Coordinates of C-alpha atoms and ligand atoms in Angstrom, one line a residue:
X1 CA 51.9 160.7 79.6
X2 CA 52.3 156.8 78.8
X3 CA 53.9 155.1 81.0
X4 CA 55.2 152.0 79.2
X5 CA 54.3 148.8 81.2
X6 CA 57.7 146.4 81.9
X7 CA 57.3 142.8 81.7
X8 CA 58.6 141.3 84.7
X9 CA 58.2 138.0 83.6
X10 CA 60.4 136.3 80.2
X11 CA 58.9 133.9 77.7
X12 CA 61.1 130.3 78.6
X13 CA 63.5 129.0 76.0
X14 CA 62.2 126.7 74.3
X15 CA 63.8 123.5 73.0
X16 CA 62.3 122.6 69.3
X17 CA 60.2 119.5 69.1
X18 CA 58.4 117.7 66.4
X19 CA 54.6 118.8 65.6
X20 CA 52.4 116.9 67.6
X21 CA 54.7 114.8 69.7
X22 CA 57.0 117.8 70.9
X23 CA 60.2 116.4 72.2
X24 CA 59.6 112.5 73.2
X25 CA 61.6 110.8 70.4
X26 CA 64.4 112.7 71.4
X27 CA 63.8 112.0 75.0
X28 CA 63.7 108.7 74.3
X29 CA 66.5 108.3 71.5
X30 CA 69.3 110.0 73.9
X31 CA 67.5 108.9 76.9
X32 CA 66.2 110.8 80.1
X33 CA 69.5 111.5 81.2
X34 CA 71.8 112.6 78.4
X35 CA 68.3 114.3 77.0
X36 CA 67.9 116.2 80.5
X37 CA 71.7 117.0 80.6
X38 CA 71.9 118.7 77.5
X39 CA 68.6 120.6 78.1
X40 CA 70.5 122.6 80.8
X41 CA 73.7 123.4 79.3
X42 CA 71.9 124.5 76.1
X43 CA 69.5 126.6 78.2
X44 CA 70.1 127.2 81.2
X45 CA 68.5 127.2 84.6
X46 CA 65.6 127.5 83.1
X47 CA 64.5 125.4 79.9
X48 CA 61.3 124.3 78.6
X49 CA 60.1 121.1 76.1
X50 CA 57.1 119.6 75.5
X51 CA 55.4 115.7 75.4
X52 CA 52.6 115.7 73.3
X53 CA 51.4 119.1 73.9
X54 CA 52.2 118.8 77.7
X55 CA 53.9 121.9 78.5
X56 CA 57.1 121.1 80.7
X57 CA 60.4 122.9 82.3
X58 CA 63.5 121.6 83.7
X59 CA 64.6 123.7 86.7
X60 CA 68.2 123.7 87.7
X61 CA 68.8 126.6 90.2
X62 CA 68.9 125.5 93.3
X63 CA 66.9 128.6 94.7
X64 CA 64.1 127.4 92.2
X65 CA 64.2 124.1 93.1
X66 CA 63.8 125.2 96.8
X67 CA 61.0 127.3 95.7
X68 CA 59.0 124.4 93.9
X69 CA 60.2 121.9 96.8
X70 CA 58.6 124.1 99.6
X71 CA 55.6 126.1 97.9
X72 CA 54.9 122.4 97.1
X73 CA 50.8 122.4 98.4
X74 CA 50.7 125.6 97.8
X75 CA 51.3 126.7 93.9
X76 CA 52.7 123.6 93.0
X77 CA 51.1 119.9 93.5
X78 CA 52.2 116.4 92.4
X79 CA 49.8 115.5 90.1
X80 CA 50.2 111.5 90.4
X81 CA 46.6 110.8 90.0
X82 CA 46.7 111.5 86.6
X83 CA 49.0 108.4 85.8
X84 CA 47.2 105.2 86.0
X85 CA 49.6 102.6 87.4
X86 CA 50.8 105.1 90.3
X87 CA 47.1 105.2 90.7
X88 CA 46.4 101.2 90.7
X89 CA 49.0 100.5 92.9
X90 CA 50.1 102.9 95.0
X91 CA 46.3 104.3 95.1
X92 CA 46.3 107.6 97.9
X93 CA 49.3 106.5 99.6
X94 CA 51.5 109.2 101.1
X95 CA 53.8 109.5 98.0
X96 CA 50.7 110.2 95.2
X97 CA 48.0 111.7 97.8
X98 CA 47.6 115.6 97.9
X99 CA 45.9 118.0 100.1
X100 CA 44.6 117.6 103.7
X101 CA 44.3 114.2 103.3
X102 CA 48.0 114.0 102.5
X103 CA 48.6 115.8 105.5
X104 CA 46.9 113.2 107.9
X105 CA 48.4 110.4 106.6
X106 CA 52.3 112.0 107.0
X107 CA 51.2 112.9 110.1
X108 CA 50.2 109.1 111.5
X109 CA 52.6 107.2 109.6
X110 CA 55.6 109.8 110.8
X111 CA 55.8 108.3 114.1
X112 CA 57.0 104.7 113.0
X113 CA 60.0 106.6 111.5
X114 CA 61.2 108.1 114.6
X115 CA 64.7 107.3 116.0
X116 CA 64.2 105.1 118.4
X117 CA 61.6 103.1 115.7
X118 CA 64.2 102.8 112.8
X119 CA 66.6 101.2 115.7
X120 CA 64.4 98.4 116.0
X121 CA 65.2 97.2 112.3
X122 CA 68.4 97.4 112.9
X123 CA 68.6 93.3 114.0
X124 CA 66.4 92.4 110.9
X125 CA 69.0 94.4 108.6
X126 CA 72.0 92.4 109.6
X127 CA 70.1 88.9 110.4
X128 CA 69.4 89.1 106.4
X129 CA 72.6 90.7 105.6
X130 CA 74.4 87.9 107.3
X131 CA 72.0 85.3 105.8
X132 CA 73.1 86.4 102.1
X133 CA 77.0 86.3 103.0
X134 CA 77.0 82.7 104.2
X135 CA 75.7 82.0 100.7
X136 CA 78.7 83.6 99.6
X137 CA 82.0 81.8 97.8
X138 CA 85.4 83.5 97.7
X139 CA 86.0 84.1 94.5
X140 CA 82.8 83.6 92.7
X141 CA 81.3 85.7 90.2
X142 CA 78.1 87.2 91.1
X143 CA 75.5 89.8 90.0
X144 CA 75.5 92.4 93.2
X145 CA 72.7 94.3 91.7
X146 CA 70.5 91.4 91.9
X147 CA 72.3 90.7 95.1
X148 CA 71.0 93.6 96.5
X149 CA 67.8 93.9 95.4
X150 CA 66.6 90.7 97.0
X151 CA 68.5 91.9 100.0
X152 CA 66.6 95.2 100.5
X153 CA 63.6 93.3 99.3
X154 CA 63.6 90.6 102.4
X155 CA 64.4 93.5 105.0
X156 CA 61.7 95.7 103.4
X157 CA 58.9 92.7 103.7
X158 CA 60.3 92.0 107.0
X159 CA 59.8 95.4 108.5
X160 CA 56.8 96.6 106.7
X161 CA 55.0 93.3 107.3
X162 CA 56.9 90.9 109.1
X163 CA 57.0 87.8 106.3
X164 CA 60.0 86.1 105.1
X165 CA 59.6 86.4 101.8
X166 CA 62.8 84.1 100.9
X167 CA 60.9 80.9 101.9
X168 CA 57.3 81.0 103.0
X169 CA 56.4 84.6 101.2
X170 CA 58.5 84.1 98.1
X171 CA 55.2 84.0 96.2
X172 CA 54.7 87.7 97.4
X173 CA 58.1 88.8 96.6
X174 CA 57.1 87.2 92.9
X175 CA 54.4 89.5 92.7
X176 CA 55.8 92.9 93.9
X177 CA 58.8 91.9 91.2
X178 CA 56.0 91.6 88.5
X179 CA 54.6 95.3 89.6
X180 CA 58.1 97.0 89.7
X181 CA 58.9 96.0 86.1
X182 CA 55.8 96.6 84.5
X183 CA 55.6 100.0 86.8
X184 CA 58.6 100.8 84.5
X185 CA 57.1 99.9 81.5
X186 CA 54.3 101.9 82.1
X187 CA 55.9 105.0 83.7
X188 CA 59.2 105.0 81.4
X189 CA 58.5 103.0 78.7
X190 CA 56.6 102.6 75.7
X191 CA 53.2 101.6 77.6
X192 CA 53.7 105.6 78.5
X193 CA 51.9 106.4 75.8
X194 CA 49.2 103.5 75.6
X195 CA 45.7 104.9 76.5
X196 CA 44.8 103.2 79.9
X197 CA 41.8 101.4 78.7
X198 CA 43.7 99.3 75.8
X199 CA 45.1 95.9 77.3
X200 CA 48.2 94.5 76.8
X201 CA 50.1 91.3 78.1
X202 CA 51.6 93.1 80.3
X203 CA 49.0 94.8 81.9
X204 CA 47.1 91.3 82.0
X205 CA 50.0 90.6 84.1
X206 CA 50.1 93.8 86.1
X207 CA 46.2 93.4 87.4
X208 CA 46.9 90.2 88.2
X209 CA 50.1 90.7 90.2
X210 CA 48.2 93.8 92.2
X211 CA 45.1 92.0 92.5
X212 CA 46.8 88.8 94.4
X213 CA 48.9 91.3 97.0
X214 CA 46.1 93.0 97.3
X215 CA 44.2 89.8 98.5
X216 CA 47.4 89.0 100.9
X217 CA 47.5 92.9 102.3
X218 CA 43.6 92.8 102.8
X219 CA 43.1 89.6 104.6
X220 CA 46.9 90.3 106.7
X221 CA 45.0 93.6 107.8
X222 CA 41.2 91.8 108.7
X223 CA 43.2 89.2 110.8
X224 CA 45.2 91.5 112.7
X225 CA 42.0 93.7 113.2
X226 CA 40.3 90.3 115.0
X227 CA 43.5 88.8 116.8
X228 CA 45.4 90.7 119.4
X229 CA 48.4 92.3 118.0
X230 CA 51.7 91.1 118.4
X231 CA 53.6 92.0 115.6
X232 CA 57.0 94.2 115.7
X233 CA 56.2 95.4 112.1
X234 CA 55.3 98.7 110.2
X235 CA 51.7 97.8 110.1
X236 CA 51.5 96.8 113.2
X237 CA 52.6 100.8 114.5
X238 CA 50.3 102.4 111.2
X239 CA 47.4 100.4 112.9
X240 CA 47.7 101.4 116.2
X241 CA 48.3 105.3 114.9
X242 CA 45.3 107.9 115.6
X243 CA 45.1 111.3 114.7
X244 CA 43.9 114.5 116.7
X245 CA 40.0 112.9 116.6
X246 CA 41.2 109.7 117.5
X247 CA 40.9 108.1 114.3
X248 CA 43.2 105.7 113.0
X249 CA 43.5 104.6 109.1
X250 CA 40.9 102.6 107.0
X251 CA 42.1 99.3 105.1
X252 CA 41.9 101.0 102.2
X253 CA 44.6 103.9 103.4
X254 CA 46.6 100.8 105.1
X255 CA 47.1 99.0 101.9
X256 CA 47.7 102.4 100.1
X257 CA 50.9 102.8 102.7
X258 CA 52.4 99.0 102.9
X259 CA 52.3 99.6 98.9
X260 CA 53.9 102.8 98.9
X261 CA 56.5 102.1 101.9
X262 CA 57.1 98.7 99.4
X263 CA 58.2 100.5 96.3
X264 CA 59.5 103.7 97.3
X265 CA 61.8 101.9 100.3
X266 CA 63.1 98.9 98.5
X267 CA 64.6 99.6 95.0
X268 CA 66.0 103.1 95.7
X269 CA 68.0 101.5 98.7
X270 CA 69.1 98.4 96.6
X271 CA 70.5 101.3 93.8
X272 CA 72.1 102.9 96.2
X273 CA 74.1 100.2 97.3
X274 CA 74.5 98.8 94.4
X275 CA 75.9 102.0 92.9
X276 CA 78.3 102.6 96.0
X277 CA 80.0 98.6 95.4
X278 CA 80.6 100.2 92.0
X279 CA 82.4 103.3 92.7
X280 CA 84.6 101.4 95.4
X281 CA 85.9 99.2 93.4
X282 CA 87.0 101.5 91.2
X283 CA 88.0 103.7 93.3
X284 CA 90.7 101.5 95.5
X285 CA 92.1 104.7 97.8
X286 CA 88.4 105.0 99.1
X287 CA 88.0 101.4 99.8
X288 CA 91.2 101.5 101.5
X289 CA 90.2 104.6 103.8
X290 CA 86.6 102.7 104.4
X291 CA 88.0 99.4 105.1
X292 CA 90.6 101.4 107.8
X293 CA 87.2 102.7 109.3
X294 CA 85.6 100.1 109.8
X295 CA 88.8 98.1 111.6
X296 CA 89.0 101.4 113.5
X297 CA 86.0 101.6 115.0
X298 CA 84.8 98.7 115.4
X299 CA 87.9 95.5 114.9
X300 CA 86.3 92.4 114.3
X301 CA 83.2 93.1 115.4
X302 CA 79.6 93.3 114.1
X303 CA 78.3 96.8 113.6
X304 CA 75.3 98.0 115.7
X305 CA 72.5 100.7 115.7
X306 CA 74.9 102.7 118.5
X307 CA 78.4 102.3 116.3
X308 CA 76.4 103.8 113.1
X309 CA 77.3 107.4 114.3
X310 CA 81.0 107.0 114.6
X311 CA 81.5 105.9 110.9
X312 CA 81.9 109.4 109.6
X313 CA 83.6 108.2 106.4
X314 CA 80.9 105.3 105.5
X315 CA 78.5 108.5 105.8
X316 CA 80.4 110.9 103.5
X317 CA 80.3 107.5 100.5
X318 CA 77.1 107.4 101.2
X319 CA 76.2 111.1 100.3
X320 CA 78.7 110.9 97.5
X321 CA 77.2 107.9 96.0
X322 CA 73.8 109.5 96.2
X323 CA 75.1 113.0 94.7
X324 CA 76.5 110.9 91.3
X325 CA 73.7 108.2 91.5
X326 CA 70.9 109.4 93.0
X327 CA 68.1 106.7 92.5
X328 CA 65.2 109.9 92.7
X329 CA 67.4 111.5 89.6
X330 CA 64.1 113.6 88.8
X331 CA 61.0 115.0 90.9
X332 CA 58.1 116.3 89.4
X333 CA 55.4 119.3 89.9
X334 CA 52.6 121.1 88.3
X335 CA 52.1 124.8 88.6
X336 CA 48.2 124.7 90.3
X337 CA 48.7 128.7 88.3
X338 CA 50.5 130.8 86.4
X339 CA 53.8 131.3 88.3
X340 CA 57.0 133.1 87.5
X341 CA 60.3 131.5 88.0
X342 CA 63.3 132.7 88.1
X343 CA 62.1 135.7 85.8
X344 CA 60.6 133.3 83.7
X345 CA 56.7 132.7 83.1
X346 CA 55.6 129.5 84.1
X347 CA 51.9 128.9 83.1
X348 CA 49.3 126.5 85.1
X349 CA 49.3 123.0 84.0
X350 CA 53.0 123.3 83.1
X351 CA 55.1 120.0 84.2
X352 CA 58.1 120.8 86.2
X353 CA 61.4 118.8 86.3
X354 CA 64.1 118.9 89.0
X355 CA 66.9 116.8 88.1
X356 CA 68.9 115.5 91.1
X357 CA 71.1 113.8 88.2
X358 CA 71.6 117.4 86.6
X359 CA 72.2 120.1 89.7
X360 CA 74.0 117.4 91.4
X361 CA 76.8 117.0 88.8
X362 CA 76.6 121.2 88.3
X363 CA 80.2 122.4 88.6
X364 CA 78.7 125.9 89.8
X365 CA 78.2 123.9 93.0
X366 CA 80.5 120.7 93.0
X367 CA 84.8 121.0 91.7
X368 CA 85.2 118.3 89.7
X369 CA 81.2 117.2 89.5
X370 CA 81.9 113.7 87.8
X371 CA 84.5 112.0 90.1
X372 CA 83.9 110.3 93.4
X373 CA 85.3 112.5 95.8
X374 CA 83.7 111.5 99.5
X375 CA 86.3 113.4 101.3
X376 CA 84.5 117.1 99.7
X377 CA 81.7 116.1 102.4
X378 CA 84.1 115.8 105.1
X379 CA 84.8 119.6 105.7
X380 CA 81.7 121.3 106.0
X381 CA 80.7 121.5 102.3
X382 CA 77.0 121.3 102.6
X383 CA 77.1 124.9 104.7
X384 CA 79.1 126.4 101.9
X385 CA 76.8 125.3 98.9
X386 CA 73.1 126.4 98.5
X387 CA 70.5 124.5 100.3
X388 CA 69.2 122.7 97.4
X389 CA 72.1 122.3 95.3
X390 CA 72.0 118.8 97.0
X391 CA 68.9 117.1 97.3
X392 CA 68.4 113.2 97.1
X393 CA 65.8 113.0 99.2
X394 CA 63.8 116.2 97.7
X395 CA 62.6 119.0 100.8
X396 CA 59.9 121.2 101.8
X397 CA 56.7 118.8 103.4
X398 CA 56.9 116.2 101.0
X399 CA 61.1 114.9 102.0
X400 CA 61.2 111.9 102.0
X401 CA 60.1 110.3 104.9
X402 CA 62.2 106.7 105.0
X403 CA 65.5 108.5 104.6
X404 CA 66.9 107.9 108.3
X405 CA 66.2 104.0 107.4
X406 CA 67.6 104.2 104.1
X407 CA 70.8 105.7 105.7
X408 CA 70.7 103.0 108.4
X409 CA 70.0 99.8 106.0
X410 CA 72.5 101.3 103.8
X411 CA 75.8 101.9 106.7
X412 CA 74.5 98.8 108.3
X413 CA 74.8 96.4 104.5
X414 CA 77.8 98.4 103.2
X415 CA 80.0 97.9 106.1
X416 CA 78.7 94.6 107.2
X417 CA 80.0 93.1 103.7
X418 CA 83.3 95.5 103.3
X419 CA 84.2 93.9 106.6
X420 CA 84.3 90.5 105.0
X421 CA 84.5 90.7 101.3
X422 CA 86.1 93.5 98.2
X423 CA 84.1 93.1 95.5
X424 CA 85.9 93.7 92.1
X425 CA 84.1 94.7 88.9
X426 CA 83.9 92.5 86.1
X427 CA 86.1 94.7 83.4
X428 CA 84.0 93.1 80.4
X429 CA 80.4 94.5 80.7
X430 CA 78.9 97.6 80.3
X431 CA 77.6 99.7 82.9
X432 CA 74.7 101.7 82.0
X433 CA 72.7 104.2 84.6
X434 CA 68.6 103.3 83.0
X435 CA 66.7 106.5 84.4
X436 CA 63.4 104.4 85.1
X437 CA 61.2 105.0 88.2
X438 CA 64.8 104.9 90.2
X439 CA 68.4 104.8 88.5
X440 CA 69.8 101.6 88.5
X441 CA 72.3 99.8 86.2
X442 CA 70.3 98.3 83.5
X443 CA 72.1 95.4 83.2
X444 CA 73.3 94.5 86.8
X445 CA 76.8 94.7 88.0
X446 CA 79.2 91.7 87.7
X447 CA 81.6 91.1 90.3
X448 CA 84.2 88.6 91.5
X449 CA 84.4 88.9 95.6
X450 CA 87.6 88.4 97.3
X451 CA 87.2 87.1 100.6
X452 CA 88.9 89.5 103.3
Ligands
LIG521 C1 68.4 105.8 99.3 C2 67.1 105.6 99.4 C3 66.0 106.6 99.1 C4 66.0 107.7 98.3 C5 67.1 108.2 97.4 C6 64.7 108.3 98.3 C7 64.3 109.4 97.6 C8 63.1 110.0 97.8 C9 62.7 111.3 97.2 C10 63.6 112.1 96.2 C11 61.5 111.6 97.6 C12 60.7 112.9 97.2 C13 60.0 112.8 95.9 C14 59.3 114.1 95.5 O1 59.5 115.1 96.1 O2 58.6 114.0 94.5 C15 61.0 110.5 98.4 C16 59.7 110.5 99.0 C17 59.3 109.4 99.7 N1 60.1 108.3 100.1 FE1 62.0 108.0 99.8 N2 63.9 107.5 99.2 C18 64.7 106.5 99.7 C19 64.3 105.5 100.6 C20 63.0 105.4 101.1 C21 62.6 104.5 102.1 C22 63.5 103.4 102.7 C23 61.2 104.7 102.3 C24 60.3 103.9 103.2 C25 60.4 102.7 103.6 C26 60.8 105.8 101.5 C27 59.6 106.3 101.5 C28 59.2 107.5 100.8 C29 57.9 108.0 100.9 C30 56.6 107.4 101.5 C31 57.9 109.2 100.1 C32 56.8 110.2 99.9 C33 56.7 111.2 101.1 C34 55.6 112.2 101.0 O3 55.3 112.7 99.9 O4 55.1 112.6 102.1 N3 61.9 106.2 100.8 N4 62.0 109.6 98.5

């Protein structure tokens, strides 16, 4: 007797490329977004492409995705030291490490993200939020994006290191603006596909801009090793952290973490807010309904760390804004081996993609998926849709960890300047989401602010 052997697995759809370079013109003609978009409803949940002969797969289920997010580790790794400029600036900091050593780090910086930590920066959020409305003019036109992005920028030096960097520092916020664009360049760009070793101008720049923070992050770390310890900052609680042996974190591993904390805290909080000042203005009926919320709860007054809770609206624009613009709108993994997926063979070394841009818009999961609608989070939504058909801050062991501040820097900004301004979008500009290492409008966001 034969018994015929079934396959349990299905070769993925493939979408056709061009010899050698597989599908990167197209990725780059229609750009990440549109290309990514079209992927899935051409294929489905599961549908594969290729970058010069790198195997890859988007993933759009959200069972899948929770099955990548949490056998993270275990089948599946990031695979970040492969890409130079992750490696050169970030080095082995909890986003790009891997492994046990991944694990001891998470578990040492977790504390100084605990509740009652992330209340402390409360006062720094508003000092610098208040600071940046008193340089405010009814009725003046002003770039918000930019607004916001020195904004988060000043609380995220603050907090992570305790400089100013709007006076006394501003030579350090220089530098980490020179990393984050040419970061871009390199990760999202045409430098993508320069091999590491050629220069360019700016990668002259890049060194240079790394090699001076570097300097600054080494010498902050040596004097606070040799002077008593005062500081109210980030470092200040990653230096004082010891694991189960009693040992704490080299300078090499601290530098590693302010870096990380730096770029994965500042610019995806800045989109985020930036993105929401769009939507509102737009969107009047919402504005209204914060705007009552916020007179509500708390009349004339300030907001504070305690009040945060009670602003169930301001929370529900918040996951609304992060649902259509979610500045993480893609997460990567390799298989570590061959996997299946969904039915579907996934071999080792293949690249997978999970869109947050793509399942979040996915009208399987969301009625209407490309209007703001804040109120579908008001009445117990995330209970009736699939764990992972939501996911801006990724899952499994590698969540992000900053989220809790994010939310609070984000409530705390938000309403803070709703109280006192509307901000109305310039008609005559275009808007356009740039899919780089965050979403953010690629050429800022005019507005004309109304004082309240
Ligand atoms: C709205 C703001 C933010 C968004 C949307 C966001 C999103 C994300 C996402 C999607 C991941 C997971 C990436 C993956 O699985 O590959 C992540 C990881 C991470 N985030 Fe955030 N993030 C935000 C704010 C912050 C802040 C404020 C900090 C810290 C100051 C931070 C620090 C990190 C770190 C260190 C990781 C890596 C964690 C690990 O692998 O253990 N993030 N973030």
């Amino acid at each position: 007797m034969i018994i015929k052997e079934i396959p349990v697995t299905k070769e993925i759809p493939v979408t056709k490329g061009l010899p050698l370079i597989g599908n990167v013109a197209d990725f780059f003609a229609r750009g990440p977004l549109a290309f990514l978009t079209k992927l899935q409803t051409e294929f489905g949940d599961v549908a594969g492409f290729s970058f010069f002969g790198q195997k890859s797969v988007l993933i759009s289920h959200p069972k899948d995705i929770e099955r990548v997010l949490l056998e993270t580790g275990k089948y599946f790794y990031k695979g970040y030291d492969a890409t130079f400029v992750v490696h050169l600036v970030l080095g082995n900091g909890l986003a790009s490490s891997e492994g046990e050593f991944w694990r001891r780090q998470r578990k040492l910086a977790q504390p100084a993200f605990h509740h009652e930590r992330i209340s402390a920066y409360a006062d720094t959020i508003m000092h610098f939020t208040k600071q940046l409305l008193q340089s405010w003019q009814d009725g003046e036109v002003r770039d918000v994006h930019q607004d916001m992005m020195f904004l988060t920028q000043q609380i995220v030096a603050k907090i992570l290191l305790d400089i100013d960097v709007t006076d006394e520092a501003r030579d350090v916020g220089q530098a980490f603006d020179v990393i984050q664009q040419e970061m871009s360049t390199e990760l999202m760009g045409w430098r993508l596909f320069l091999p590491r070793f050629v220069s360019s101008p700016g990668r002259v720049r890049l060194h240079a801009a790394v090699n001076h923070l570097e300097q600054i992050l080494r010498s902050t770390i040596k004097e606070r090793r040799t002077t008593s310890n005062n500081h109210n900052d980030l470092l200040a609680i990653l230096m004082e952290a010891r694991d189960d042996d009693g040992n704490g974190m080299t300078d090499q591993q601290l530098r590693d973490e302010m870096m990380t904390f730096y770029f994965a805290g500042f610019e995806t909080t800045a989109n985020t807010l930036s993105w929401a000042w769009l939507l509102l203005s737009c969107n009047s009926d919402t504005r209204a309904k914060l705007e009552a919320e916020l007179e509500h709860t708390l009349g004339g007054s300030y907001l504070t760390f305690r009040d945060v809770r009670a602003l169930s609206y301001t929370e529900a624009i918040f996951k609304e804004t992060l649902r259509l613009y979610s500045p993480g709108w893609s997460a990567g993994r390799f298989a570590s081996e061959d996997v299946e997926i969904n039915g579907y063979k996934v071999s080792k070394g293949t690249e997978i993609w999970m869109s947050s841009w793509v399942t979040h818009r996915d009208p399987r999961w969301f009625s209407s998926p490309q209007t703001f609608i804040p109120e579908r989070w008001l009445d117990g939504l995330e209970k009736r849709i699939p764990r992972y058909a939501y996911f801006p801050f990724g899952g499994g062991s590698r969540i992000c960890i900053g989220s809790s501040l994010a939310q609070l820097a984000f409530t705390l900004i938000l309403s803070t300047i709703a109280q006192h301004y509307r901000l109305e979008v310039l008609p005559d500009q275009i808007i356009e989401p740039e899919a780089g290492i965050t979403l953010r409008p690629k050429h800022g966001i005019k507005v004309r602010i109304h004082q309240r």
